[in-house]
PDB file of C-alpha atoms in Angstrom:
ATOM      1  CA  UNK C   1       1.022  18.942   8.198  1.00  0.00           C
ATOM      2  CA  UNK C   2       2.271  21.867   6.096  1.00  0.00           C
ATOM      3  CA  UNK C   3       5.874  21.223   7.144  1.00  0.00           C
ATOM      4  CA  UNK C   4       5.769  17.532   6.269  1.00  0.00           C
ATOM      5  CA  UNK C   5       7.568  16.328   3.159  1.00  0.00           C
ATOM      6  CA  UNK C   6       5.592  15.366   0.068  1.00  0.00           C
ATOM      7  CA  UNK C   7       5.886  11.590  -0.214  1.00  0.00           C
ATOM      8  CA  UNK C   8       3.738  11.113  -3.322  1.00  0.00           C
ATOM      9  CA  UNK C   9       3.094  13.571  -6.137  1.00  0.00           C
ATOM     10  CA  UNK C  10       0.614  12.891  -8.934  1.00  0.00           C
ATOM     11  CA  UNK C  11       0.437  15.082 -12.026  1.00  0.00           C
ATOM     12  CA  UNK C  12      -1.985  14.794 -14.942  1.00  0.00           C
ATOM     13  CA  UNK C  13      -2.752  11.148 -14.248  1.00  0.00           C
ATOM     14  CA  UNK C  14      -4.881   9.542 -16.938  1.00  0.00           C
ATOM     15  CA  UNK C  15      -6.102   6.017 -17.527  1.00  0.00           C
ATOM     16  CA  UNK C  16      -8.147   4.674 -20.388  1.00  0.00           C
ATOM     17  CA  UNK C  17      -9.429   1.201 -21.182  1.00  0.00           C
ATOM     18  CA  UNK C  18      -9.726   1.197 -24.959  1.00  0.00           C
ATOM     19  CA  UNK C  19     -12.037   4.165 -25.638  1.00  0.00           C
ATOM     20  CA  UNK C  20     -13.287   4.426 -22.058  1.00  0.00           C
ATOM     21  CA  UNK C  21     -11.506   7.262 -20.241  1.00  0.00           C
ATOM     22  CA  UNK C  22     -11.614   6.392 -16.538  1.00  0.00           C
ATOM     23  CA  UNK C  23      -9.139   8.912 -15.104  1.00  0.00           C
ATOM     24  CA  UNK C  24      -9.095  12.329 -16.751  1.00  0.00           C
ATOM     25  CA  UNK C  25      -6.112  14.172 -15.367  1.00  0.00           C
ATOM     26  CA  UNK C  26      -5.628  13.913 -11.600  1.00  0.00           C
ATOM     27  CA  UNK C  27      -3.245  16.173  -9.672  1.00  0.00           C
ATOM     28  CA  UNK C  28      -2.505  15.374  -6.043  1.00  0.00           C
ATOM     29  CA  UNK C  29       0.271  15.879  -3.503  1.00  0.00           C
ATOM     30  CA  UNK C  30       0.318  13.549  -0.513  1.00  0.00           C
ATOM     31  CA  UNK C  31       2.348  14.627   2.492  1.00  0.00           C
ATOM     32  CA  UNK C  32       3.994  12.238   4.895  1.00  0.00           C
ATOM     33  CA  UNK C  33       1.542  11.170   7.598  1.00  0.00           C
ATOM     34  CA  UNK C  34      -1.605  12.302   5.748  1.00  0.00           C
ATOM     35  CA  UNK C  35      -4.747  10.204   5.895  1.00  0.00           C
ATOM     36  CA  UNK C  36      -6.704  10.810   2.705  1.00  0.00           C
ATOM     37  CA  UNK C  37     -10.201   9.403   2.291  1.00  0.00           C
ATOM     38  CA  UNK C  38     -11.478   9.097  -1.280  1.00  0.00           C
ATOM     39  CA  UNK C  39     -15.237   9.082  -1.740  1.00  0.00           C
ATOM     40  CA  UNK C  40     -17.568   9.269  -4.704  1.00  0.00           C
ATOM     41  CA  UNK C  41     -20.168   7.315  -6.691  1.00  0.00           C
ATOM     42  CA  UNK C  42     -19.477   3.871  -8.124  1.00  0.00           C
ATOM     43  CA  UNK C  43     -17.658   4.009 -11.439  1.00  0.00           C
ATOM     44  CA  UNK C  44     -16.026   7.398 -10.850  1.00  0.00           C
ATOM     45  CA  UNK C  45     -12.476   5.954 -10.957  1.00  0.00           C
ATOM     46  CA  UNK C  46     -11.617   5.635  -7.251  1.00  0.00           C
ATOM     47  CA  UNK C  47     -10.312   2.070  -7.368  1.00  0.00           C
ATOM     48  CA  UNK C  48      -8.573   2.603 -10.691  1.00  0.00           C
ATOM     49  CA  UNK C  49      -6.791   5.593  -9.181  1.00  0.00           C
ATOM     50  CA  UNK C  50      -5.419   3.476  -6.318  1.00  0.00           C
ATOM     51  CA  UNK C  51      -4.404   0.680  -8.677  1.00  0.00           C
ATOM     52  CA  UNK C  52      -2.481   3.201 -10.767  1.00  0.00           C
ATOM     53  CA  UNK C  53      -0.695   4.507  -7.672  1.00  0.00           C
ATOM     54  CA  UNK C  54       0.556   0.974  -7.033  1.00  0.00           C
ATOM     55  CA  UNK C  55       1.163   0.461 -10.779  1.00  0.00           C
ATOM     56  CA  UNK C  56      -1.167  -2.503 -10.867  1.00  0.00           C
ATOM     57  CA  UNK C  57      -2.614  -0.570 -13.786  1.00  0.00           C
ATOM     58  CA  UNK C  58      -0.270   1.243 -16.143  1.00  0.00           C
ATOM     59  CA  UNK C  59      -1.358   4.888 -16.449  1.00  0.00           C
ATOM     60  CA  UNK C  60      -2.174   6.119 -19.932  1.00  0.00           C
ATOM     61  CA  UNK C  61      -0.621   9.493 -19.170  1.00  0.00           C
ATOM     62  CA  UNK C  62       0.819  11.657 -16.428  1.00  0.00           C
ATOM     63  CA  UNK C  63       3.376  11.021 -13.696  1.00  0.00           C
ATOM     64  CA  UNK C  64       3.489   9.507 -10.205  1.00  0.00           C
ATOM     65  CA  UNK C  65       6.542  10.691  -8.294  1.00  0.00           C
ATOM     66  CA  UNK C  66       7.350   8.436  -5.340  1.00  0.00           C
ATOM     67  CA  UNK C  67      10.698   8.583  -3.531  1.00  0.00           C
ATOM     68  CA  UNK C  68      11.912  10.968  -6.230  1.00  0.00           C
ATOM     69  CA  UNK C  69      11.189   8.516  -9.054  1.00  0.00           C
ATOM     70  CA  UNK C  70       8.407   8.590 -11.645  1.00  0.00           C
ATOM     71  CA  UNK C  71       6.994   5.118 -11.092  1.00  0.00           C
ATOM     72  CA  UNK C  72       4.569   5.625 -13.977  1.00  0.00           C
ATOM     73  CA  UNK C  73       7.589   5.402 -16.293  1.00  0.00           C
ATOM     74  CA  UNK C  74       7.539   1.923 -17.841  1.00  0.00           C
ATOM     75  CA  UNK C  75      11.359   1.821 -17.702  1.00  0.00           C
ATOM     76  CA  UNK C  76      11.276   1.853 -13.883  1.00  0.00           C
ATOM     77  CA  UNK C  77      11.436  -1.449 -11.994  1.00  0.00           C
ATOM     78  CA  UNK C  78       8.161  -0.998 -10.152  1.00  0.00           C
ATOM     79  CA  UNK C  79       8.767  -4.034  -7.934  1.00  0.00           C
ATOM     80  CA  UNK C  80      11.495  -2.136  -6.085  1.00  0.00           C
ATOM     81  CA  UNK C  81       9.120   0.718  -5.254  1.00  0.00           C
ATOM     82  CA  UNK C  82       6.068  -1.458  -4.688  1.00  0.00           C
ATOM     83  CA  UNK C  83       7.845  -2.860  -1.624  1.00  0.00           C
ATOM     84  CA  UNK C  84       7.172   0.530  -0.011  1.00  0.00           C
ATOM     85  CA  UNK C  85       3.527   0.833  -1.095  1.00  0.00           C
ATOM     86  CA  UNK C  86       1.213  -1.565   0.721  1.00  0.00           C
ATOM     87  CA  UNK C  87      -2.226  -2.285  -0.671  1.00  0.00           C
ATOM     88  CA  UNK C  88      -5.319  -3.911   0.824  1.00  0.00           C
ATOM     89  CA  UNK C  89      -8.157  -4.899  -1.490  1.00  0.00           C
ATOM     90  CA  UNK C  90     -11.895  -5.441  -1.210  1.00  0.00           C
ATOM     91  CA  UNK C  91     -11.268  -9.184  -1.273  1.00  0.00           C
ATOM     92  CA  UNK C  92      -8.699 -10.604   1.117  1.00  0.00           C
ATOM     93  CA  UNK C  93      -6.475 -12.370  -1.463  1.00  0.00           C
ATOM     94  CA  UNK C  94      -4.940 -14.706   1.103  1.00  0.00           C
ATOM     95  CA  UNK C  95      -3.300 -17.908  -0.144  1.00  0.00           C
ATOM     96  CA  UNK C  96      -5.646 -20.671   0.953  1.00  0.00           C
ATOM     97  CA  UNK C  97      -2.941 -23.365   0.754  1.00  0.00           C
ATOM     98  CA  UNK C  98      -0.722 -21.551   3.265  1.00  0.00           C
ATOM     99  CA  UNK C  99      -1.192 -21.016   6.980  1.00  0.00           C
ATOM    100  CA  UNK C 100      -1.840 -17.531   8.315  1.00  0.00           C
ATOM    101  CA  UNK C 101       1.747 -17.034   9.463  1.00  0.00           C
ATOM    102  CA  UNK C 102       3.046 -18.312   6.116  1.00  0.00           C
ATOM    103  CA  UNK C 103       0.814 -15.771   4.341  1.00  0.00           C
ATOM    104  CA  UNK C 104       2.306 -12.941   6.414  1.00  0.00           C
ATOM    105  CA  UNK C 105       5.905 -14.139   6.021  1.00  0.00           C
ATOM    106  CA  UNK C 106       5.729 -14.827   2.291  1.00  0.00           C
ATOM    107  CA  UNK C 107       6.519 -11.401   0.809  1.00  0.00           C
ATOM    108  CA  UNK C 108       9.161 -10.268   3.367  1.00  0.00           C
ATOM    109  CA  UNK C 109      11.053 -13.557   3.024  1.00  0.00           C
ATOM    110  CA  UNK C 110      10.858 -13.494  -0.770  1.00  0.00           C
ATOM    111  CA  UNK C 111      12.126  -9.916  -1.012  1.00  0.00           C
ATOM    112  CA  UNK C 112      14.928 -10.359   1.524  1.00  0.00           C
ATOM    113  CA  UNK C 113      16.141 -13.613  -0.060  1.00  0.00           C
ATOM    114  CA  UNK C 114      16.159 -11.906  -3.440  1.00  0.00           C
ATOM    115  CA  UNK C 115      18.297  -9.084  -2.012  1.00  0.00           C
ATOM    116  CA  UNK C 116      20.612 -11.622  -0.367  1.00  0.00           C
ATOM    117  CA  UNK C 117      21.066 -13.409  -3.672  1.00  0.00           C
ATOM    118  CA  UNK C 118      21.900 -10.117  -5.411  1.00  0.00           C
ATOM    119  CA  UNK C 119      24.432  -9.226  -2.707  1.00  0.00           C
ATOM    120  CA  UNK C 120      26.167 -12.575  -3.067  1.00  0.00           C
ATOM    121  CA  UNK C 121      26.218 -12.248  -6.861  1.00  0.00           C
ATOM    122  CA  UNK C 122      27.674  -8.722  -6.502  1.00  0.00           C
ATOM    123  CA  UNK C 123      30.416 -10.027  -4.226  1.00  0.00           C
ATOM    124  CA  UNK C 124      31.315 -12.744  -6.719  1.00  0.00           C
ATOM    125  CA  UNK C 125      31.651 -10.145  -9.482  1.00  0.00           C
ATOM    126  CA  UNK C 126      33.827  -7.957  -7.234  1.00  0.00           C
ATOM    127  CA  UNK C 127      36.139 -10.871  -6.399  1.00  0.00           C
ATOM    128  CA  UNK C 128      36.593 -11.701 -10.066  1.00  0.00           C
ATOM    129  CA  UNK C 129      37.161  -8.076 -11.123  1.00  0.00           C
ATOM    130  CA  UNK C 130      39.644  -7.552  -8.276  1.00  0.00           C
ATOM    131  CA  UNK C 131      41.868 -10.232  -9.762  1.00  0.00           C
ATOM    132  CA  UNK C 132      42.716  -7.801 -12.537  1.00  0.00           C
ATOM    133  CA  UNK C 133      43.044  -4.612 -10.445  1.00  0.00           C
ATOM    134  CA  UNK C 134      45.917  -3.053  -8.609  1.00  0.00           C
ATOM    135  CA  UNK C 135      45.727  -3.256  -4.830  1.00  0.00           C
ATOM    136  CA  UNK C 136      44.748   0.399  -4.458  1.00  0.00           C
ATOM    137  CA  UNK C 137      41.970   0.074  -7.071  1.00  0.00           C
ATOM    138  CA  UNK C 138      40.285  -2.981  -5.628  1.00  0.00           C
ATOM    139  CA  UNK C 139      36.642  -2.601  -4.652  1.00  0.00           C
ATOM    140  CA  UNK C 140      35.298  -3.723  -1.310  1.00  0.00           C
ATOM    141  CA  UNK C 141      32.602  -6.389  -1.316  1.00  0.00           C
ATOM    142  CA  UNK C 142      29.242  -5.696   0.289  1.00  0.00           C
ATOM    143  CA  UNK C 143      29.010  -6.651   3.945  1.00  0.00           C
ATOM    144  CA  UNK C 144      26.431  -9.423   4.290  1.00  0.00           C
ATOM    145  CA  UNK C 145      25.236 -10.096   7.815  1.00  0.00           C
ATOM    146  CA  UNK C 146      22.046 -12.003   7.055  1.00  0.00           C
ATOM    147  CA  UNK C 147      21.569 -15.610   6.066  1.00  0.00           C
ATOM    148  CA  UNK C 148      18.538 -17.455   4.737  1.00  0.00           C
ATOM    149  CA  UNK C 149      17.963 -18.854   8.214  1.00  0.00           C
ATOM    150  CA  UNK C 150      18.096 -15.428   9.899  1.00  0.00           C
ATOM    151  CA  UNK C 151      15.790 -13.890   7.276  1.00  0.00           C
ATOM    152  CA  UNK C 152      13.132 -16.547   7.903  1.00  0.00           C
ATOM    153  CA  UNK C 153      13.572 -16.253  11.678  1.00  0.00           C
ATOM    154  CA  UNK C 154      13.178 -12.442  11.618  1.00  0.00           C
ATOM    155  CA  UNK C 155      10.117 -12.658   9.341  1.00  0.00           C
ATOM    156  CA  UNK C 156       8.483 -15.194  11.648  1.00  0.00           C
ATOM    157  CA  UNK C 157       9.148 -13.065  14.744  1.00  0.00           C
ATOM    158  CA  UNK C 158       7.672 -10.014  13.025  1.00  0.00           C
ATOM    159  CA  UNK C 159       4.620 -11.990  11.880  1.00  0.00           C
ATOM    160  CA  UNK C 160       4.061 -13.306  15.395  1.00  0.00           C
ATOM    161  CA  UNK C 161       4.356  -9.775  16.801  1.00  0.00           C
ATOM    162  CA  UNK C 162       1.813  -8.409  14.314  1.00  0.00           C
ATOM    163  CA  UNK C 163      -0.616 -11.238  15.024  1.00  0.00           C
ATOM    164  CA  UNK C 164      -0.347 -10.571  18.726  1.00  0.00           C
ATOM    165  CA  UNK C 165      -1.078  -6.874  18.181  1.00  0.00           C
ATOM    166  CA  UNK C 166      -4.429  -7.720  16.612  1.00  0.00           C
ATOM    167  CA  UNK C 167      -5.229 -10.508  19.061  1.00  0.00           C
ATOM    168  CA  UNK C 168      -5.027 -13.339  16.519  1.00  0.00           C
ATOM    169  CA  UNK C 169      -1.811 -15.023  17.635  1.00  0.00           C
ATOM    170  CA  UNK C 170      -3.765 -18.259  18.190  1.00  0.00           C
ATOM    171  CA  UNK C 171      -4.565 -18.318  14.445  1.00  0.00           C
ATOM    172  CA  UNK C 172      -0.922 -18.458  13.301  1.00  0.00           C
ATOM    173  CA  UNK C 173      -0.991 -22.085  12.147  1.00  0.00           C
ATOM    174  CA  UNK C 174      -4.520 -22.357  10.816  1.00  0.00           C
ATOM    175  CA  UNK C 175      -5.639 -21.846   7.211  1.00  0.00           C
ATOM    176  CA  UNK C 176      -7.633 -18.859   5.908  1.00  0.00           C
ATOM    177  CA  UNK C 177     -10.742 -20.979   5.307  1.00  0.00           C
ATOM    178  CA  UNK C 178     -11.215 -21.282   9.090  1.00  0.00           C
ATOM    179  CA  UNK C 179     -11.391 -17.506   9.651  1.00  0.00           C
ATOM    180  CA  UNK C 180     -14.269 -15.034   9.511  1.00  0.00           C
ATOM    181  CA  UNK C 181     -14.294 -12.295   6.887  1.00  0.00           C
ATOM    182  CA  UNK C 182     -13.250  -9.686   9.429  1.00  0.00           C
ATOM    183  CA  UNK C 183     -10.353 -11.826  10.616  1.00  0.00           C
ATOM    184  CA  UNK C 184      -9.209 -12.438   7.033  1.00  0.00           C
ATOM    185  CA  UNK C 185      -9.210  -8.709   6.271  1.00  0.00           C
ATOM    186  CA  UNK C 186      -7.256  -7.919   9.442  1.00  0.00           C
ATOM    187  CA  UNK C 187      -4.708 -10.550   8.395  1.00  0.00           C
ATOM    188  CA  UNK C 188      -4.547  -8.958   4.932  1.00  0.00           C
ATOM    189  CA  UNK C 189      -3.792  -5.595   6.550  1.00  0.00           C
ATOM    190  CA  UNK C 190      -0.965  -6.839   8.756  1.00  0.00           C
ATOM    191  CA  UNK C 191       0.403  -8.854   5.831  1.00  0.00           C
ATOM    192  CA  UNK C 192       0.809  -5.549   3.985  1.00  0.00           C
ATOM    193  CA  UNK C 193       2.287  -3.928   7.105  1.00  0.00           C
ATOM    194  CA  UNK C 194       4.865  -6.740   7.377  1.00  0.00           C
ATOM    195  CA  UNK C 195       6.697  -5.120   4.446  1.00  0.00           C
ATOM    196  CA  UNK C 196       7.121  -1.902   6.494  1.00  0.00           C
ATOM    197  CA  UNK C 197       5.637   0.270   3.723  1.00  0.00           C
ATOM    198  CA  UNK C 198       5.877   4.053   3.581  1.00  0.00           C
ATOM    199  CA  UNK C 199       2.343   4.371   2.176  1.00  0.00           C
ATOM    200  CA  UNK C 200      -0.756   2.196   2.600  1.00  0.00           C
ATOM    201  CA  UNK C 201      -3.555   2.050   0.029  1.00  0.00           C
ATOM    202  CA  UNK C 202      -6.955   0.678   1.065  1.00  0.00           C
ATOM    203  CA  UNK C 203      -9.509  -0.090  -1.648  1.00  0.00           C
ATOM    204  CA  UNK C 204     -12.907  -0.311   0.076  1.00  0.00           C
ATOM    205  CA  UNK C 205     -11.527  -2.703   2.715  1.00  0.00           C
ATOM    206  CA  UNK C 206     -14.909  -3.269   4.382  1.00  0.00           C
ATOM    207  CA  UNK C 207     -17.177  -3.613   1.341  1.00  0.00           C
ATOM    208  CA  UNK C 208     -17.039  -7.441   1.289  1.00  0.00           C
ATOM    209  CA  UNK C 209     -17.721  -7.800   5.019  1.00  0.00           C
ATOM    210  CA  UNK C 210     -20.887  -8.522   6.942  1.00  0.00           C
ATOM    211  CA  UNK C 211     -21.992  -5.391   8.860  1.00  0.00           C
ATOM    212  CA  UNK C 212     -20.981  -6.784  12.264  1.00  0.00           C
ATOM    213  CA  UNK C 213     -17.416  -7.346  11.046  1.00  0.00           C
ATOM    214  CA  UNK C 214     -16.855  -3.852   9.673  1.00  0.00           C
ATOM    215  CA  UNK C 215     -16.019  -2.309  13.037  1.00  0.00           C
ATOM    216  CA  UNK C 216     -13.090  -4.591  13.852  1.00  0.00           C
ATOM    217  CA  UNK C 217     -11.426  -3.833  10.518  1.00  0.00           C
ATOM    218  CA  UNK C 218     -11.998  -0.080  10.785  1.00  0.00           C
ATOM    219  CA  UNK C 219     -10.580  -0.108  14.312  1.00  0.00           C
ATOM    220  CA  UNK C 220      -7.389  -1.709  13.022  1.00  0.00           C
ATOM    221  CA  UNK C 221      -7.088   0.879  10.242  1.00  0.00           C
ATOM    222  CA  UNK C 222      -7.592   3.629  12.839  1.00  0.00           C
ATOM    223  CA  UNK C 223      -4.786   2.135  14.926  1.00  0.00           C
ATOM    224  CA  UNK C 224      -2.494   2.112  11.889  1.00  0.00           C
ATOM    225  CA  UNK C 225      -3.439   5.740  11.197  1.00  0.00           C
ATOM    226  CA  UNK C 226      -2.718   6.717  14.800  1.00  0.00           C
ATOM    227  CA  UNK C 227       0.820   5.357  14.427  1.00  0.00           C
ATOM    228  CA  UNK C 228       1.476   7.941  11.692  1.00  0.00           C
ATOM    229  CA  UNK C 229       1.136   5.811   8.568  1.00  0.00           C
ATOM    230  CA  UNK C 230       0.540   7.729   5.340  1.00  0.00           C
ATOM    231  CA  UNK C 231      -2.591   6.289   3.792  1.00  0.00           C
ATOM    232  CA  UNK C 232      -5.143   6.706   1.038  1.00  0.00           C
ATOM    233  CA  UNK C 233      -8.411   4.887   1.551  1.00  0.00           C
ATOM    234  CA  UNK C 234     -11.330   4.473  -0.814  1.00  0.00           C
ATOM    235  CA  UNK C 235     -14.360   4.065   1.406  1.00  0.00           C
ATOM    236  CA  UNK C 236     -18.137   4.273   1.623  1.00  0.00           C
ATOM    237  CA  UNK C 237     -17.922   4.610   5.415  1.00  0.00           C
ATOM    238  CA  UNK C 238     -18.558   8.340   5.758  1.00  0.00           C
ATOM    239  CA  UNK C 239     -18.366   8.332   9.550  1.00  0.00           C
ATOM    240  CA  UNK C 240     -14.959   6.691   9.360  1.00  0.00           C
ATOM    241  CA  UNK C 241     -13.767   9.217   6.768  1.00  0.00           C
ATOM    242  CA  UNK C 242     -14.908  12.108   8.953  1.00  0.00           C
ATOM    243  CA  UNK C 243     -13.197  10.694  12.048  1.00  0.00           C
ATOM    244  CA  UNK C 244      -9.870   9.467  10.658  1.00  0.00           C
ATOM    245  CA  UNK C 245      -9.071  11.451   7.512  1.00  0.00           C
ATOM    246  CA  UNK C 246      -7.009  14.616   7.481  1.00  0.00           C
ATOM    247  CA  UNK C 247      -8.297  15.310   3.964  1.00  0.00           C
ATOM    248  CA  UNK C 248     -11.237  14.037   1.933  1.00  0.00           C
ATOM    249  CA  UNK C 249     -11.358  13.865  -1.873  1.00  0.00           C
ATOM    250  CA  UNK C 250     -14.640  13.648  -3.757  1.00  0.00           C
ATOM    251  CA  UNK C 251     -14.193  12.064  -7.184  1.00  0.00           C
ATOM    252  CA  UNK C 252     -16.602  12.415 -10.066  1.00  0.00           C
ATOM    253  CA  UNK C 253     -16.172  11.185 -13.654  1.00  0.00           C
ATOM    254  CA  UNK C 254     -12.468  10.457 -13.318  1.00  0.00           C
ATOM    255  CA  UNK C 255     -11.490  13.743 -11.664  1.00  0.00           C
ATOM    256  CA  UNK C 256     -11.149  15.191  -8.178  1.00  0.00           C
ATOM    257  CA  UNK C 257     -14.235  17.394  -8.121  1.00  0.00           C
ATOM    258  CA  UNK C 258     -13.705  18.733  -4.591  1.00  0.00           C
ATOM    259  CA  UNK C 259     -11.349  18.281  -1.663  1.00  0.00           C
ATOM    260  CA  UNK C 260     -10.954  19.646   1.832  1.00  0.00           C
ATOM    261  CA  UNK C 261     -10.805  18.745   5.484  1.00  0.00           C
ATOM    262  CA  UNK C 262     -13.598  16.442   6.708  1.00  0.00           C
ATOM    263  CA  UNK C 263     -15.326  19.437   8.294  1.00  0.00           C
ATOM    264  CA  UNK C 264     -15.096  21.495   5.099  1.00  0.00           C
ATOM    265  CA  UNK C 265     -16.267  18.775   2.762  1.00  0.00           C
ATOM    266  CA  UNK C 266     -18.970  17.145   4.873  1.00  0.00           C
ATOM    267  CA  UNK C 267     -20.395  20.253   6.554  1.00  0.00           C
ATOM    268  CA  UNK C 268     -19.960  22.848   3.840  1.00  0.00           C
ATOM    269  CA  UNK C 269     -19.443  21.278   0.390  1.00  0.00           C
ATOM    270  CA  UNK C 270     -19.118  23.733  -2.488  1.00  0.00           C
ATOM    271  CA  UNK C 271     -19.575  21.531  -5.547  1.00  0.00           C
ATOM    272  CA  UNK C 272     -23.263  20.827  -6.346  1.00  0.00           C
ATOM    273  CA  UNK C 273     -22.383  17.240  -7.245  1.00  0.00           C
ATOM    274  CA  UNK C 274     -20.719  16.748  -3.849  1.00  0.00           C
ATOM    275  CA  UNK C 275     -23.833  18.111  -2.161  1.00  0.00           C
ATOM    276  CA  UNK C 276     -26.024  15.735  -4.143  1.00  0.00           C
ATOM    277  CA  UNK C 277     -23.810  12.740  -3.344  1.00  0.00           C
ATOM    278  CA  UNK C 278     -23.631  13.449   0.385  1.00  0.00           C
ATOM    279  CA  UNK C 279     -27.406  13.888   0.610  1.00  0.00           C
ATOM    280  CA  UNK C 280     -27.785  10.426  -0.861  1.00  0.00           C
ATOM    281  CA  UNK C 281     -25.317   8.652   1.445  1.00  0.00           C
ATOM    282  CA  UNK C 282     -25.609  10.502   4.760  1.00  0.00           C
TER     283      UNK C 282
END
């Protein structure tokens, strides 16, 4: 892991809601392929931290360097970078008026059609500007190989492939209301994966599930981890954190109070607050 590139670098991250300081200066480097479990008591800032990483919350201070860009900078078009940061929430957030396959296809089709539109607009500008240039100064238009039809076709094929991987291909044309909680969360996970993200963020993905449904969701997350996905997961499932994580962070009062490998943190915690927390949950 030491030789892997740093894919995400957080420095001095702060977040306040009015006078309430939720994050109090977080520093963290995430290397490609790491699986980081984030644990800690309710209200310590775990979910807010993830939401800041995806810029669903604007940080009050600090920087978040992703792909060489500080995405905490309000001048940055976060939508471009958010394409590469998948997020799965406590609630499933599926669109109830769309079928399962439409839910999975929605974001990839939207993004690709937007890029296609930009490419066509760029080509139109090039053609107009070339009218006033010498032959040797003329710019070459972008090569466009995709069409709206091919974009939709590719998105559908990918969605069908993902559904088959999780054994829910027979649910492609049904609506979310017909699915169990575990099935909905698995759909939410592959919907995020359909964007081919570089990093996945999971915010307590099993907390809204009945106990018997937790296992099927955790097994899917394990499979994603085994494929080498970089991920940060806020979880109360300590056994899962011990088994899957390469590093565990314990948060307390808006800061990372302790971190280490699962063996280090669970078997030999140094911070008294970590010890107290683990005694209460294990």
